[in-house]
mmCIF file of C-alpha atoms and ligand atoms in Angstrom:
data_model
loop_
_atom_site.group_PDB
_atom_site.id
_atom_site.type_symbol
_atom_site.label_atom_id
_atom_site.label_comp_id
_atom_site.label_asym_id
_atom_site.label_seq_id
_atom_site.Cartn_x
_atom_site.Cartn_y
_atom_site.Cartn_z
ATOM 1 C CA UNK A 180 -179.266 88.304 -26.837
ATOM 2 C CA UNK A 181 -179.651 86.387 -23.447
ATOM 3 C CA UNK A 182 -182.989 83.542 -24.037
ATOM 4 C CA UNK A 183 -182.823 82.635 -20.418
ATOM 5 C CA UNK A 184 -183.449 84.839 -17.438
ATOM 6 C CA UNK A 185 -182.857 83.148 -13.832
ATOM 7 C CA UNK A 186 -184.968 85.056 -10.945
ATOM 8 C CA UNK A 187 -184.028 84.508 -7.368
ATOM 9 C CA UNK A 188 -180.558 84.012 -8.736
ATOM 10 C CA UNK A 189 -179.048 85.654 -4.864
ATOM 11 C CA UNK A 190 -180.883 82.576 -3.050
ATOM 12 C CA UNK A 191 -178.456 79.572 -2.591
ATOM 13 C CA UNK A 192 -179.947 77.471 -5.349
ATOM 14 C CA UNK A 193 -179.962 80.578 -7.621
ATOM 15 C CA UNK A 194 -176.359 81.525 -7.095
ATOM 16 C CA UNK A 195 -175.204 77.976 -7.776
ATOM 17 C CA UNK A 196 -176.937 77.984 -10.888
ATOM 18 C CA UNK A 197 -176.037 81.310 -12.129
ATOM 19 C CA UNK A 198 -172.056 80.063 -11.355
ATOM 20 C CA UNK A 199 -172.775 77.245 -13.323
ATOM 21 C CA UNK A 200 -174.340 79.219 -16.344
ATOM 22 C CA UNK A 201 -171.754 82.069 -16.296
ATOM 23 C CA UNK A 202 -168.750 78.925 -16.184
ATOM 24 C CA UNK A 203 -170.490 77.156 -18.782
ATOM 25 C CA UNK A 204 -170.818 79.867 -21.275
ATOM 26 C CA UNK A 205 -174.484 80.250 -21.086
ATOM 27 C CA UNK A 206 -176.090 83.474 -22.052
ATOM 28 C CA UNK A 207 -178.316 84.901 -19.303
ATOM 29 C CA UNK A 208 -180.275 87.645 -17.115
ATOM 30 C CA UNK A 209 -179.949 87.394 -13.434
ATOM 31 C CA UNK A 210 -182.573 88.474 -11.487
ATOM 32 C CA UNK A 211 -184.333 89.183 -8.325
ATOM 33 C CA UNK A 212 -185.943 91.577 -5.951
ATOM 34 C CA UNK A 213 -183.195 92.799 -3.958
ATOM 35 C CA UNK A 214 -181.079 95.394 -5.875
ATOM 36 C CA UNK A 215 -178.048 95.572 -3.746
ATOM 37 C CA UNK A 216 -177.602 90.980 -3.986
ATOM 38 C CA UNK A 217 -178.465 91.001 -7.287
ATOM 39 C CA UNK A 218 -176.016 94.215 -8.644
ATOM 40 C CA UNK A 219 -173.112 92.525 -6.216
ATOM 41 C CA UNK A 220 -174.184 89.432 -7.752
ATOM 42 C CA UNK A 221 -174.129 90.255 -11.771
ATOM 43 C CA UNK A 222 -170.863 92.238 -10.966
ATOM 44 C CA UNK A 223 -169.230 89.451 -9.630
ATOM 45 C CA UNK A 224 -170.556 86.935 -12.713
ATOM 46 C CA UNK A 225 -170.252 89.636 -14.980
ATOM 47 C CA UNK A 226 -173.618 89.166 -16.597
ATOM 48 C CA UNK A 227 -176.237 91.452 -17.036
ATOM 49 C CA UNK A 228 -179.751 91.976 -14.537
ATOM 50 C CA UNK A 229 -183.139 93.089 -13.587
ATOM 51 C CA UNK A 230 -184.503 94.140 -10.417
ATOM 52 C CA UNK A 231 -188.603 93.629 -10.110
ATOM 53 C CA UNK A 232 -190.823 92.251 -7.291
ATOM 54 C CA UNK A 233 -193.401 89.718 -8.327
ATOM 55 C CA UNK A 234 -195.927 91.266 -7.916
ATOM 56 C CA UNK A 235 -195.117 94.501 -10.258
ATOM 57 C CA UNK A 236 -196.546 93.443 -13.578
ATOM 58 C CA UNK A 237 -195.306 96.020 -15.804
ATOM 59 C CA UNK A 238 -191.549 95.619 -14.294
ATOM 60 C CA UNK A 239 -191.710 91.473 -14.607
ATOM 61 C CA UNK A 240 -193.648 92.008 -18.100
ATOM 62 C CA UNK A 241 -190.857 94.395 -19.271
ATOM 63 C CA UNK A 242 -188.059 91.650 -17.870
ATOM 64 C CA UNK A 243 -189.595 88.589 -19.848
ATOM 65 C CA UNK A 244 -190.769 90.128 -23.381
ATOM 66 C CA UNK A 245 -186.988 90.053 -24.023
ATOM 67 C CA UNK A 246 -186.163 86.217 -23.125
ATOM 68 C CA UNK A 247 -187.424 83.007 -24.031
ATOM 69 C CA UNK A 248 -187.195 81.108 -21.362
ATOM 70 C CA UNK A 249 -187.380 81.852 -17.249
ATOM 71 C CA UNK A 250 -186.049 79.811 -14.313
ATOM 72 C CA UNK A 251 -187.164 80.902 -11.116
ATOM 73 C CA UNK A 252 -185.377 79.280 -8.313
ATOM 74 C CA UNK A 253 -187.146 81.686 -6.005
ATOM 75 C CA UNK A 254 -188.752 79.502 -3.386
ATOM 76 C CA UNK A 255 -190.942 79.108 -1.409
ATOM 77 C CA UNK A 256 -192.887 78.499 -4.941
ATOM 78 C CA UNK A 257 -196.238 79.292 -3.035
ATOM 79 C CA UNK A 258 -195.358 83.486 -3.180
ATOM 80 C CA UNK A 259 -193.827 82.998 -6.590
ATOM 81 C CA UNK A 260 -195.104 80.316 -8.782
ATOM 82 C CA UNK A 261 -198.200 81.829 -9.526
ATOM 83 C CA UNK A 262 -197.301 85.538 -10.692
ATOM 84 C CA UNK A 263 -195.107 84.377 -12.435
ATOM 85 C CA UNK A 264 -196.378 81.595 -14.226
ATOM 86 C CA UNK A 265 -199.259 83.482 -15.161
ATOM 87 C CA UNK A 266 -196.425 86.585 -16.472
ATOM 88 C CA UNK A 267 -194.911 84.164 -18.235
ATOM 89 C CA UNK A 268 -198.525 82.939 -20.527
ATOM 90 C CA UNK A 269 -199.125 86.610 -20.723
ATOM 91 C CA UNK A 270 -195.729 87.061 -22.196
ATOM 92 C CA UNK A 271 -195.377 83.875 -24.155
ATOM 93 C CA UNK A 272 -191.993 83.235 -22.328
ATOM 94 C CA UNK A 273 -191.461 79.269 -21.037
ATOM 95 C CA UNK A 274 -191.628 78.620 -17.065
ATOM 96 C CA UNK A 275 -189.134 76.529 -15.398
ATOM 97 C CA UNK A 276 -188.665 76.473 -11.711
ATOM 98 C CA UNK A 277 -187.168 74.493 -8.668
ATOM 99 C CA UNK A 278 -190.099 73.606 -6.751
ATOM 100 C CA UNK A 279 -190.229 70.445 -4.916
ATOM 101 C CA UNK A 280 -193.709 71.436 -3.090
ATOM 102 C CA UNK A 281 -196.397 69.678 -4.597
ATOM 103 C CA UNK A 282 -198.388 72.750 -4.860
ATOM 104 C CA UNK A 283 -196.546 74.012 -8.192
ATOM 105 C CA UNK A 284 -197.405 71.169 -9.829
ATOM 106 C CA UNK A 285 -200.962 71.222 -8.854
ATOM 107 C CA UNK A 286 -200.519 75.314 -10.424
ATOM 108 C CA UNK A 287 -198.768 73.909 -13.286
ATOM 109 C CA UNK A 288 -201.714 71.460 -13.960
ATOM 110 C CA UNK A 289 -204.740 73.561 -13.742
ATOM 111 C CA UNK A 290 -202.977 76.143 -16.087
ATOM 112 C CA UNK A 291 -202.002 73.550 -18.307
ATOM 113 C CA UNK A 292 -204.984 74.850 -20.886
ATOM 114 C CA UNK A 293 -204.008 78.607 -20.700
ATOM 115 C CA UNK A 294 -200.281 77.385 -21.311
ATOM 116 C CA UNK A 295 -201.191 75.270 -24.335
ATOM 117 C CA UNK A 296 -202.817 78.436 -25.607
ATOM 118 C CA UNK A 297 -199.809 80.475 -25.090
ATOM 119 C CA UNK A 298 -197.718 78.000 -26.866
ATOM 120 C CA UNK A 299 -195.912 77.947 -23.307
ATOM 121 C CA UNK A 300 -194.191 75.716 -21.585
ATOM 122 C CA UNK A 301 -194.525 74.728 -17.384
ATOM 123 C CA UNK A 302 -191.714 72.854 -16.047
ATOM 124 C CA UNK A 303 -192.019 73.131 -12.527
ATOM 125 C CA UNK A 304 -189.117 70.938 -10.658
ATOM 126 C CA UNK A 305 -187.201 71.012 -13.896
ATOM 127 C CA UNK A 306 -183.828 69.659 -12.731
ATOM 128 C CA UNK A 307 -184.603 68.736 -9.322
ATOM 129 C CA UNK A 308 -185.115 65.475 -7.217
ATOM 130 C CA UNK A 309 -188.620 65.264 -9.934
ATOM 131 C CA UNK A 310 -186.386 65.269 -12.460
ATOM 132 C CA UNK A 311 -183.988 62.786 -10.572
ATOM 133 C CA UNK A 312 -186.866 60.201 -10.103
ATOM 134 C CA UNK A 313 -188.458 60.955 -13.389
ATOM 135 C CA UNK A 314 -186.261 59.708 -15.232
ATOM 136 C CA UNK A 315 -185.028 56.640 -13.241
ATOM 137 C CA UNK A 316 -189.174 56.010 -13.292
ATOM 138 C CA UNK A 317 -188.755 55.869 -17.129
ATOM 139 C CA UNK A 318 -185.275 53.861 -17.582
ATOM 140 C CA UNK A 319 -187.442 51.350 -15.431
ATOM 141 C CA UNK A 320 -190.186 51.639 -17.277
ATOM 142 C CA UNK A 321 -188.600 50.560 -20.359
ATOM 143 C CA UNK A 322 -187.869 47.403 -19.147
ATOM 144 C CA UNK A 323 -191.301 45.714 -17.954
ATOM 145 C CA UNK A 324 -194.386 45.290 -19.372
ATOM 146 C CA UNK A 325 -197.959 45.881 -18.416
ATOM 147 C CA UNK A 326 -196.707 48.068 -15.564
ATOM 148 C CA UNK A 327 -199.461 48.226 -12.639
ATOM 149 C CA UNK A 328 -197.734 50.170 -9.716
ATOM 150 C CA UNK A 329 -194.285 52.316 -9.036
ATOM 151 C CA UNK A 330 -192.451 53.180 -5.831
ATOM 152 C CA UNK A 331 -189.607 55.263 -5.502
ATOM 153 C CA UNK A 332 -187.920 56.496 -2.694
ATOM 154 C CA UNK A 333 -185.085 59.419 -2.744
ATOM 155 C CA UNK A 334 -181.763 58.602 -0.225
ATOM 156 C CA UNK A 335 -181.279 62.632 1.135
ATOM 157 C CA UNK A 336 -177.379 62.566 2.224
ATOM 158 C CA UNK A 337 -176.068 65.502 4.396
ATOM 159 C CA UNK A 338 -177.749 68.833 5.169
ATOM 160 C CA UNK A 339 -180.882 70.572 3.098
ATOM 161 C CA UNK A 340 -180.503 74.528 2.301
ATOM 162 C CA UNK A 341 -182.328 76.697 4.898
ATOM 163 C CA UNK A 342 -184.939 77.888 2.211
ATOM 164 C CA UNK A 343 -185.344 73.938 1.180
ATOM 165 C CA UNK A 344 -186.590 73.976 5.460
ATOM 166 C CA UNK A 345 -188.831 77.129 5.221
ATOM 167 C CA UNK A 346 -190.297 75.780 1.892
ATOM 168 C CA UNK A 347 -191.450 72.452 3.408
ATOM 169 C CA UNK A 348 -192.631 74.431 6.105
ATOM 170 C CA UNK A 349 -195.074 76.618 4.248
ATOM 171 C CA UNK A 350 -195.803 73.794 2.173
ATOM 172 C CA UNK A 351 -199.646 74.432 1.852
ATOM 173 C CA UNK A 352 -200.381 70.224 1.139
ATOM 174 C CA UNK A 353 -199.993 69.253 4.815
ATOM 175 C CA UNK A 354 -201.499 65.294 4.267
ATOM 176 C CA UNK A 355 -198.940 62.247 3.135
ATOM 177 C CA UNK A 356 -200.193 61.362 -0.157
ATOM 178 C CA UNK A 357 -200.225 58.393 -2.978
ATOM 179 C CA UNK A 358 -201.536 57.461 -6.028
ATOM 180 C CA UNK A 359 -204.406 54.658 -6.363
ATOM 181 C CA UNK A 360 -206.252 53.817 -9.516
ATOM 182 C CA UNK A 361 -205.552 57.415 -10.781
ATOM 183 C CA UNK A 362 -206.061 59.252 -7.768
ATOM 184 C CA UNK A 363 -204.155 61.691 -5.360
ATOM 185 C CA UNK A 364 -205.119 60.255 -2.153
ATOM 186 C CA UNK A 365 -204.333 60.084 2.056
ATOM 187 C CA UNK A 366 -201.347 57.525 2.828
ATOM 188 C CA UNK A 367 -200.695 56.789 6.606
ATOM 189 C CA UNK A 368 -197.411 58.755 7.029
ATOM 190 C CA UNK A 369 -196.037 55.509 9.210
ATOM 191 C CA UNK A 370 -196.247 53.503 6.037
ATOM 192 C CA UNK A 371 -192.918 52.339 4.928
ATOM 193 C CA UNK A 372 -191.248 50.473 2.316
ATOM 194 C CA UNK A 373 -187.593 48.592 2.262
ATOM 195 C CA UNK A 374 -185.340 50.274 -0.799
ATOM 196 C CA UNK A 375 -181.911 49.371 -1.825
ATOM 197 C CA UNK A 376 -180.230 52.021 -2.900
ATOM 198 C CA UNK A 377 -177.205 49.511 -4.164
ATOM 199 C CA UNK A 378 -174.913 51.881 -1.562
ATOM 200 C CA UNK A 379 -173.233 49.149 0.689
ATOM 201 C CA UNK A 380 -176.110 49.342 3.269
ATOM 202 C CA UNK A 381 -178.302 46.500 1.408
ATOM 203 C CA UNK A 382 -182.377 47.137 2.342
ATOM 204 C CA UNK A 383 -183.040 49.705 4.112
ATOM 205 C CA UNK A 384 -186.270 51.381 5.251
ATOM 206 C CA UNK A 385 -187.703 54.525 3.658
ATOM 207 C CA UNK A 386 -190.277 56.637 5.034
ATOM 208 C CA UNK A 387 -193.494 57.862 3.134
ATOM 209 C CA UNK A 388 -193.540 61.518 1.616
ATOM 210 C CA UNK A 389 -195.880 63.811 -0.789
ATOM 211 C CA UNK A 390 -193.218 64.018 -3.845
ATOM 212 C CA UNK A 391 -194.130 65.431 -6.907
ATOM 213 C CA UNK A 392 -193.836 62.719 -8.882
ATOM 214 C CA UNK A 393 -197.322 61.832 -7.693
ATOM 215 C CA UNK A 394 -198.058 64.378 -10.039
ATOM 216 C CA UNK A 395 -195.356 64.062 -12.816
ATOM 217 C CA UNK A 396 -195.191 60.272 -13.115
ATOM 218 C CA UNK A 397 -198.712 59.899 -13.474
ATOM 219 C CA UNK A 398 -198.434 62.586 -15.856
ATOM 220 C CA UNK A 399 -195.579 61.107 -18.309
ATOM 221 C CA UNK A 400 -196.769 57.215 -17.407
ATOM 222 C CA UNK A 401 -200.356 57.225 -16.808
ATOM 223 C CA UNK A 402 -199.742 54.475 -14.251
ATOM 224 C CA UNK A 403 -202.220 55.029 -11.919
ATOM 225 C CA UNK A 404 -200.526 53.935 -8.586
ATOM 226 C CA UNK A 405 -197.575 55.562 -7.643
ATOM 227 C CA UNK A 406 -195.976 55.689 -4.160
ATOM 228 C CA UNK A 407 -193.499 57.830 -3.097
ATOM 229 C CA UNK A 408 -190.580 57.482 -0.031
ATOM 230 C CA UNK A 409 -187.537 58.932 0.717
ATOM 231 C CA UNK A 410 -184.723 57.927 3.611
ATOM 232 C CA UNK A 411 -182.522 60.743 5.577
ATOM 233 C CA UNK A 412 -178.700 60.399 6.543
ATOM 234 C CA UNK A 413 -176.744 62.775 8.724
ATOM 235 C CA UNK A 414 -178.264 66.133 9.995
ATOM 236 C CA UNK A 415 -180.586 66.420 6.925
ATOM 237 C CA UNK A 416 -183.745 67.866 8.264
ATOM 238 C CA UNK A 417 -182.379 70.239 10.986
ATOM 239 C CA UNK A 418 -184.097 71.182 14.179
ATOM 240 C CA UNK A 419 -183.503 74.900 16.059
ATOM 241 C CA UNK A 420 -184.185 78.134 14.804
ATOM 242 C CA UNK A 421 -183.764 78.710 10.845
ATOM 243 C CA UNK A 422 -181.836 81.835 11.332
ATOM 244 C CA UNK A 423 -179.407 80.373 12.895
ATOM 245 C CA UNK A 424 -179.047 77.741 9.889
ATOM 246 C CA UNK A 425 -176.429 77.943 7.073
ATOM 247 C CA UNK A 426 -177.720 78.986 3.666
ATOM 248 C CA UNK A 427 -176.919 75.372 2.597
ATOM 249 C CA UNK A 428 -174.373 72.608 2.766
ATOM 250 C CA UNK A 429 -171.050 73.894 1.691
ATOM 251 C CA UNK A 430 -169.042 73.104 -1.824
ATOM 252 C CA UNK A 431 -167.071 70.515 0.234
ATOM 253 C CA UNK A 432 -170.146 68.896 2.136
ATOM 254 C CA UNK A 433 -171.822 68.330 -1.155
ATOM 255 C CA UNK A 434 -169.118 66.704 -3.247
ATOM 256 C CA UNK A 435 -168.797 63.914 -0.233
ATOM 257 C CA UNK A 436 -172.511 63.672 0.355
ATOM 258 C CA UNK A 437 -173.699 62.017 -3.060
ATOM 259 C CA UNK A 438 -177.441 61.272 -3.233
ATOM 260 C CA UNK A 439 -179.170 57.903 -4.700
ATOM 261 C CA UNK A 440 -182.619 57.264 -5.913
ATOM 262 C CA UNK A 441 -184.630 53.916 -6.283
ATOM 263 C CA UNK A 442 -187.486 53.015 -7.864
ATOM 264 C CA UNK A 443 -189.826 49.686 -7.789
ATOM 265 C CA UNK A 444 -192.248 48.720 -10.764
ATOM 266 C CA UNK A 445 -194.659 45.965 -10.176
ATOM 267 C CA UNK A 446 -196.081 44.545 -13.355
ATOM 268 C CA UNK A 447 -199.965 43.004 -13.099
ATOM 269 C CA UNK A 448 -198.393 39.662 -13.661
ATOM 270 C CA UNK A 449 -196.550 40.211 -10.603
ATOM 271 C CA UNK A 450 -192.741 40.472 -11.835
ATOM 272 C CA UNK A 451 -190.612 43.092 -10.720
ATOM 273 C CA UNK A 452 -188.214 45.674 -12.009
ATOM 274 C CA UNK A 453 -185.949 47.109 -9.878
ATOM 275 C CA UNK A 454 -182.815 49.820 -10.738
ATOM 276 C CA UNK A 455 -180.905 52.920 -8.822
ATOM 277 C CA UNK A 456 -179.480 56.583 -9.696
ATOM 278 C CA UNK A 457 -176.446 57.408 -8.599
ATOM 279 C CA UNK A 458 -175.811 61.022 -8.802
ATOM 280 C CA UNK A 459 -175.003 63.949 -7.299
ATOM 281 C CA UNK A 460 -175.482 65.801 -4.026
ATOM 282 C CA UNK A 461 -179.209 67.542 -4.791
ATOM 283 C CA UNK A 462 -177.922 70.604 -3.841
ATOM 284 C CA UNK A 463 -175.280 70.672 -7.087
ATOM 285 C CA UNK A 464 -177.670 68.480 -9.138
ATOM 286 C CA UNK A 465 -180.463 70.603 -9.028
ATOM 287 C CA UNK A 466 -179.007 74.205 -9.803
ATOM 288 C CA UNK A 467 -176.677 72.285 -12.777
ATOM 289 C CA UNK A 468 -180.110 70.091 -14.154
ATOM 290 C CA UNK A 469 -181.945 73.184 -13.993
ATOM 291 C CA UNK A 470 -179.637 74.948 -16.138
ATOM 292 C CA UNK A 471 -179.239 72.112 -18.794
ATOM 293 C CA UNK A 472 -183.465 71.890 -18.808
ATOM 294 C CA UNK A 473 -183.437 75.649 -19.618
ATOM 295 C CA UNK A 474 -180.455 76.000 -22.353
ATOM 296 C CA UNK A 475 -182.646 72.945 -23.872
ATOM 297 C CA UNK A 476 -185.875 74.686 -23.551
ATOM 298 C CA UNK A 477 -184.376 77.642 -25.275
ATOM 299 C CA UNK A 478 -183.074 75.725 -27.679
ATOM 300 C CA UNK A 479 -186.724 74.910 -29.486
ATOM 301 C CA UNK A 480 -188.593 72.390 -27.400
ATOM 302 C CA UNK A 481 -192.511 72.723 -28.770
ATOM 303 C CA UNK A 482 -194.547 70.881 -26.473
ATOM 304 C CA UNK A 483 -196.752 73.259 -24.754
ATOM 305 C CA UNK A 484 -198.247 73.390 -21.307
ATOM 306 C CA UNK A 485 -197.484 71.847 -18.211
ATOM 307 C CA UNK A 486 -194.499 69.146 -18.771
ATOM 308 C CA UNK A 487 -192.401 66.672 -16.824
ATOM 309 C CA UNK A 488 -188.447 66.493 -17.342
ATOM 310 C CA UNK A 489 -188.848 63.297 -18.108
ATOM 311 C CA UNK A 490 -191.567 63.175 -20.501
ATOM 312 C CA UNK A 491 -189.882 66.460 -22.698
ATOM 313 C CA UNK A 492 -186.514 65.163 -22.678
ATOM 314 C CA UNK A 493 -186.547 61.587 -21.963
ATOM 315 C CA UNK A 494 -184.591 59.157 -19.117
ATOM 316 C CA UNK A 495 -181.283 59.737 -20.933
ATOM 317 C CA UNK A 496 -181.697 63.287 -19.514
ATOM 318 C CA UNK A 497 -180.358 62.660 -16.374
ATOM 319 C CA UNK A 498 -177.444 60.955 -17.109
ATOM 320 C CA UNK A 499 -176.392 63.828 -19.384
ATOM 321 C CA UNK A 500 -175.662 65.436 -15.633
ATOM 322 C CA UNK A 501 -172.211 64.777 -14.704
ATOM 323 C CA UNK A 502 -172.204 62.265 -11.892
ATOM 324 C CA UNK A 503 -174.862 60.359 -12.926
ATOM 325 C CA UNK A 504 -175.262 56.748 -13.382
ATOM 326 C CA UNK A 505 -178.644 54.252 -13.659
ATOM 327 C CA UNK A 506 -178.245 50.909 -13.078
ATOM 328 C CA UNK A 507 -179.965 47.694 -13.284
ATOM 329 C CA UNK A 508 -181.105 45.660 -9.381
HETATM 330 N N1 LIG B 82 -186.482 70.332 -6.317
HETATM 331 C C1 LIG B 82 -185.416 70.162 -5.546
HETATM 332 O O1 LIG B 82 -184.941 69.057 -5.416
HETATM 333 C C2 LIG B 82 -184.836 71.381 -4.899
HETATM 334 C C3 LIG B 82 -183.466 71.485 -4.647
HETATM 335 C C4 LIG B 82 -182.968 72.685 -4.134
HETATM 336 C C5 LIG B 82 -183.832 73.719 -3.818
HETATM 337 N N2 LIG B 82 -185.164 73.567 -4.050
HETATM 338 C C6 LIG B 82 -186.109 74.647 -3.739
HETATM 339 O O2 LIG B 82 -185.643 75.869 -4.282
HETATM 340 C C7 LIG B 82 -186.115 76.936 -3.478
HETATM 341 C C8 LIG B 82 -184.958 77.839 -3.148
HETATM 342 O O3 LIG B 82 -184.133 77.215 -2.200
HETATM 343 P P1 LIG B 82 -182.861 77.993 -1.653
HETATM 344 O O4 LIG B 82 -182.160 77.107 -0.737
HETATM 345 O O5 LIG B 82 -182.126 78.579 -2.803
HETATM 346 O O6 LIG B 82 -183.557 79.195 -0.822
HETATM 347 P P2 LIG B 82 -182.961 80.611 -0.408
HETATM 348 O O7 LIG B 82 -181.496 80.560 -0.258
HETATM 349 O O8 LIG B 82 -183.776 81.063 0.756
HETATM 350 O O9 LIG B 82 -183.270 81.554 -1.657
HETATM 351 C C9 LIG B 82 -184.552 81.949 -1.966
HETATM 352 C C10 LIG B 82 -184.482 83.040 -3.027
HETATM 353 O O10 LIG B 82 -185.826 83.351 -3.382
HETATM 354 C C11 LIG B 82 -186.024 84.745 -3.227
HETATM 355 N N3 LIG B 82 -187.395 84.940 -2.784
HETATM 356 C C12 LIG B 82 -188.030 84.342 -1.733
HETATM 357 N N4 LIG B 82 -189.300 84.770 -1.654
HETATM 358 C C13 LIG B 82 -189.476 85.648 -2.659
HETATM 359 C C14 LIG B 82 -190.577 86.436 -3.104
HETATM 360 N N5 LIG B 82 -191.748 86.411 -2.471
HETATM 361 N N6 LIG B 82 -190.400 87.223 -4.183
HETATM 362 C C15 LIG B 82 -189.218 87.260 -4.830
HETATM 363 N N7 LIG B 82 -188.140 86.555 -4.455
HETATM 364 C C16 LIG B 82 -188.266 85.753 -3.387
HETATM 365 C C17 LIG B 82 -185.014 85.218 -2.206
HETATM 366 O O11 LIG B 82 -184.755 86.586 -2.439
HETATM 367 P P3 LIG B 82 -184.000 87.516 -1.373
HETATM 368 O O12 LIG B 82 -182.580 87.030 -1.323
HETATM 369 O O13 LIG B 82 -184.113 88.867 -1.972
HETATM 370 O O14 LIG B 82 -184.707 87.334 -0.075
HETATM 371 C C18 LIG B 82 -183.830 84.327 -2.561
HETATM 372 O O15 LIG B 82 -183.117 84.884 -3.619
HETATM 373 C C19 LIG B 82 -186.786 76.303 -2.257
HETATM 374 O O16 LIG B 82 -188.179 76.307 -2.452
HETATM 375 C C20 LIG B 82 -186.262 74.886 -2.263
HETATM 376 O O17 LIG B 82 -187.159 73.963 -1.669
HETATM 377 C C21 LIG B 82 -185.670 72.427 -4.584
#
């Protein structure tokens, strides 16, 4: 029997993951809401599928009783995250999803009681850039002590996928945030920070962003001030009319168009940690991390509620992902 069912498997993120399940011997359910993409879809993989729309309960309640574990890569999160989430505690099946919006965290938290209840667990971002800087936040982490503050910043190389754009778009948390003393709160989106992302270009500046690891660090570390930045190369945020975008960078663009992460701790004494992930393209790393998190949810993780990559499987996680290296700064 399948344990893992992928919904919005026909969106670019989706299909890359399904490809990487069906090539990697994992047994799953594709899914989504439009028959004819998902039937061409399963046909082509060879796998089996389910047709529902969100928002019909007894369809979506009918698709999870049989599988332990969901991944929906159908963004934006905002339309999804919630129905599902909440048909996935009804049905005791574990929630993992894509999201990079802050706003499925924020879900993720307040249902963090209902899911603990449900012996379910919320994984929101499971293999993406949270799980990316999650885990370079704890290989850092291991190496200071009394840590008082962390910074990370995400390098973004080459081209997002056209429903990456219209999810930041609809993003419903418009203000750039940070963490202080425990608290999500307004950072002046002109603040930068300098980052080296040990890729030949020595310091470079990074831009302030709402990440989700506002959320999920705090979460796993309980360090209370958290800042989060990221840096653009190439045409990565386009400009022009989405329909005239490409579903996402192409097979090619993404193996030469490697990403990096970097993260900052500052101790209360003042000394400094510094180290870098290099890994893959997000675009590849996210659909293959995603995948791993769910065959390893399936496989009997019992923490329930709302969890972080990081904290369920630890900072080795990511460098389980092919491509993937952390090193010392
Ligand atoms: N965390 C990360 O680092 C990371 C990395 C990659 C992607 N993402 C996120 O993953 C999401 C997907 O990105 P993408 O590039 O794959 O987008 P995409 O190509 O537009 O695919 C979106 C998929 O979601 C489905 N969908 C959209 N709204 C839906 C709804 N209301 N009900 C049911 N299905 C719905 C679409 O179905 P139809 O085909 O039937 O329209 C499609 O299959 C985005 O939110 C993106 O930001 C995050």
């Amino acid at each position: 029997m399948a344990t893992i069912l992928i919904y919005g498997a026909t969106g670019y993120t989706g299909r890359i993951a399904c490809e990487y399940a069906a090539q990697n011997g994992v047994k799953f359910i594709l899914a989504g809401r439009t028959k004819s993409k998902v039937e061409d879809l399963a046909a082509s993989l060879n796998v089996p599928s389910e047709v529902f729309d969100v928002s019909d309960h007894r369809k979506v309640d009918l698709a999870l009783k049989s599988v332990r574990v969901l991944l929906n890569c159908a963004g934006p999160f905002q339309h999804t995250a919630q129905p599902l989430i909440e048909a996935c505690i009804r049905n005791g099946t574990h929630y993992l999803d894509t999201a990079a919006e802050l706003d499925s965290y924020k879900l993720a938290e307040k249902l963090d009681e209902d899911a603990k209840a449900a012996g379910v667990i919320l994984l929101p971002g499971c293999g993406g850039s949270a799980a990316m800087l999650g885990c370079l936040s704890a290989y850092a982490l291991e190496r200071i002590s009394n840590p008082l503050r962390i910074d990370l910043a995400l390098h973004v190389v080459g081209s997002m996928s056209r429903g990456s754009v219209i999810s930041a778009a609809e993003n419903l948390t418009v203000e750039c945030l940070q963490r202080l003393d425990g608290e999500l709160v307004a950072q002046d989106p002109t603040n930068t920070q300098e980052f080296d992302f040990d890729n030949g270009q020595g310091k470079v500046t990074c831009s302030s962003i709402t990440f989700p690891d506002l959320i999920t660090v705090w979460k796993s570390t309980k360090i209370g001030n958290i800042g989060t930045f990221f840096r653009m190369t190439g045409d990565a945020f386009p400009t022009g009319g989405l329909a005239q975008l490409p579903d996402g960078p192409t097979p090619e663009q993404r193996a030469s168009t490697p990403y990096q992460a970097a993260v900052t701790v500052t101790s209360k004494d003042g000394s400094v940690v510094r180290a870098v992930l290099h890994t893959l393209n997000g675009y590849t790393f996210t659909p293959w991390a995603s995948v791993e998190a769910a065959k390893k949810v399936a496989a009997g993780v019992t923490q329930a509620g709302f969890q972080t990559t990081a904290g369920l499987f630890g900072c080795d996680f990511v460098r389980t992902i092919p491509g993937s290296v952390i090193k010392d700064l």
